[in-house]
Amino acid sequence: LQLLLQKDGNDVCCDCGELHPRWASINIGNFICIECAGIHRSLGVHISKVRSMDLDDIDNDIIGFMNDNGNVVVNNLYEWNRELVQTCKPASNSTRRKKEEYINQKYVLRKFTDVN
């Protein structure tokens, strides 16, 4: 798992850019900071299944899935038209509310994947 965090893009939170994320959404395939992990948990497991990189045991199948995906792949999918809809990505120092709104738009509403 530690090697996965060294891959391009995985060294920062997929949603806010916080350095050194220690959490993962194992069904989305991205690495996230503790604050964004809490927000992901509030979405429900049908949207995001969150695990700690330090505290939880993660199956080899999940490790393989995370290796195949990661933050670059996930953001290419979930944010590919973010700039077209003129939405700013939150920064690590953004308010929790701003992060909640963005994460909801990104994963629940899938606002940044729609071509319309």
CSV table of C-alpha atoms in Angstrom, one decimal:
chain,number,residue,atom,x,y,z
A,1,LEU,CA,0.0,0.0,0.0
A,2,GLN,CA,2.8,2.4,0.8
A,3,LEU,CA,4.1,2.0,-2.8
A,4,LEU,CA,0.7,3.0,-4.1
A,5,LEU,CA,0.9,6.3,-2.3
A,6,GLN,CA,4.1,7.1,-4.1
A,7,LYS,CA,2.5,6.8,-7.5
A,8,ASP,CA,1.9,10.1,-9.4
A,9,GLY,CA,-1.0,12.0,-7.9
A,10,ASN,CA,-1.5,9.6,-4.9
A,11,ASP,CA,0.7,11.7,-2.7
A,12,VAL,CA,-2.1,14.3,-2.2
A,13,CYS,CA,-5.8,14.0,-1.4
A,14,CYS,CA,-7.8,13.4,-4.5
A,15,ASP,CA,-10.5,15.9,-3.5
A,16,CYS,CA,-8.6,18.8,-1.8
A,17,GLY,CA,-4.9,18.4,-2.4
A,18,GLU,CA,-3.9,17.9,1.3
A,19,LEU,CA,-0.4,16.3,1.4
A,20,HIS,CA,0.1,12.7,2.4
A,21,PRO,CA,-3.4,11.2,2.5
A,22,ARG,CA,-3.8,8.2,4.8
A,23,TRP,CA,-7.3,7.1,3.8
A,24,ALA,CA,-8.7,5.4,0.7
A,25,SER,CA,-12.1,5.0,-1.0
A,26,ILE,CA,-11.7,1.3,-1.9
A,27,ASN,CA,-14.6,1.2,-4.3
A,28,ILE,CA,-13.8,4.4,-6.1
A,29,GLY,CA,-10.0,3.7,-6.1
A,30,ASN,CA,-8.6,7.0,-4.7
A,31,PHE,CA,-6.6,8.3,-1.8
A,32,ILE,CA,-8.0,11.0,0.5
A,33,CYS,CA,-7.2,12.9,3.6
A,34,ILE,CA,-8.9,12.4,7.0
A,35,GLU,CA,-11.3,15.3,6.6
A,36,CYS,CA,-12.4,14.2,3.1
A,37,ALA,CA,-12.6,10.6,4.4
A,38,GLY,CA,-15.2,11.7,6.9
A,39,ILE,CA,-17.2,13.4,4.2
A,40,HIS,CA,-17.0,10.3,2.0
A,41,ARG,CA,-18.3,8.2,4.9
A,42,SER,CA,-21.3,10.5,5.2
A,43,LEU,CA,-22.2,9.7,1.5
A,44,GLY,CA,-22.9,6.1,2.4
A,45,VAL,CA,-21.2,2.9,1.4
A,46,HIS,CA,-23.2,2.7,-1.8
A,47,ILE,CA,-21.2,5.7,-2.9
A,48,SER,CA,-17.8,5.4,-1.1
A,49,LYS,CA,-16.3,2.7,1.1
A,50,VAL,CA,-13.6,4.3,3.2
A,51,ARG,CA,-10.7,2.5,4.8
A,52,SER,CA,-7.6,3.7,6.7
A,53,MET,CA,-4.3,3.0,5.1
A,54,ASP,CA,-2.8,2.5,8.5
A,55,LEU,CA,-5.5,0.8,10.6
A,56,ASP,CA,-7.5,-1.4,8.3
A,57,ASP,CA,-6.5,-4.7,6.6
A,58,ILE,CA,-7.0,-4.3,2.9
A,59,ASP,CA,-7.4,-7.4,0.6
A,60,ASN,CA,-5.0,-8.0,-2.3
A,61,ASP,CA,-8.0,-7.7,-4.7
A,62,ILE,CA,-8.6,-4.2,-3.4
A,63,ILE,CA,-4.9,-3.3,-3.6
A,64,GLY,CA,-4.9,-4.4,-7.2
A,65,PHE,CA,-8.0,-2.2,-7.9
A,66,MET,CA,-6.3,0.7,-6.1
A,67,ASN,CA,-3.2,0.1,-8.2
A,68,ASP,CA,-5.2,0.1,-11.4
A,69,ASN,CA,-6.9,3.3,-10.5
A,70,GLY,CA,-5.5,5.9,-8.1
A,71,ASN,CA,-6.1,9.7,-8.0
A,72,VAL,CA,-5.0,10.5,-11.5
A,73,VAL,CA,-7.4,8.0,-13.1
A,74,VAL,CA,-10.2,8.8,-10.7
A,75,ASN,CA,-9.9,12.5,-11.3
A,76,ASN,CA,-9.7,12.0,-15.1
A,77,LEU,CA,-13.1,10.2,-14.8
A,78,TYR,CA,-14.9,12.2,-12.1
A,79,GLU,CA,-13.5,15.7,-13.0
A,80,TRP,CA,-13.1,15.6,-16.7
A,81,ASN,CA,-15.4,18.6,-17.4
A,82,ARG,CA,-15.1,20.4,-14.1
A,83,GLU,CA,-13.6,23.5,-15.7
A,84,LEU,CA,-16.4,23.6,-18.3
A,85,VAL,CA,-19.0,23.9,-15.5
A,86,GLN,CA,-16.8,26.5,-13.9
A,87,THR,CA,-16.4,24.8,-10.5
A,88,CYS,CA,-13.3,25.4,-8.4
A,89,LYS,CA,-11.8,22.4,-6.6
A,90,PRO,CA,-11.4,23.0,-2.8
A,91,ALA,CA,-8.0,23.4,-1.3
A,92,SER,CA,-6.8,21.7,1.8
A,93,ASN,CA,-7.5,24.8,3.8
A,94,SER,CA,-11.0,25.3,2.4
A,95,THR,CA,-14.0,25.1,4.8
A,96,ARG,CA,-15.5,21.7,5.5
A,97,ARG,CA,-18.7,22.9,3.9
A,98,LYS,CA,-17.0,23.8,0.6
A,99,LYS,CA,-15.4,20.3,0.6
A,100,GLU,CA,-18.8,18.7,1.4
A,101,GLU,CA,-20.4,20.5,-1.5
A,102,TYR,CA,-17.7,19.6,-3.9
A,103,ILE,CA,-17.5,16.0,-3.0
A,104,ASN,CA,-21.3,15.6,-3.2
A,105,GLN,CA,-21.2,17.2,-6.7
A,106,LYS,CA,-18.3,15.0,-7.8
A,107,TYR,CA,-19.4,11.6,-6.6
A,108,VAL,CA,-23.2,11.7,-5.9
A,109,LEU,CA,-24.4,14.1,-8.5
A,110,ARG,CA,-21.5,13.4,-10.9
A,111,LYS,CA,-21.8,17.0,-12.0
A,112,PHE,CA,-18.3,17.0,-13.6
A,113,THR,CA,-18.8,13.8,-15.7
A,114,ASP,CA,-21.9,15.1,-17.5
A,115,VAL,CA,-21.5,16.4,-21.0
A,116,ASN,CA,-24.7,18.5,-20.7
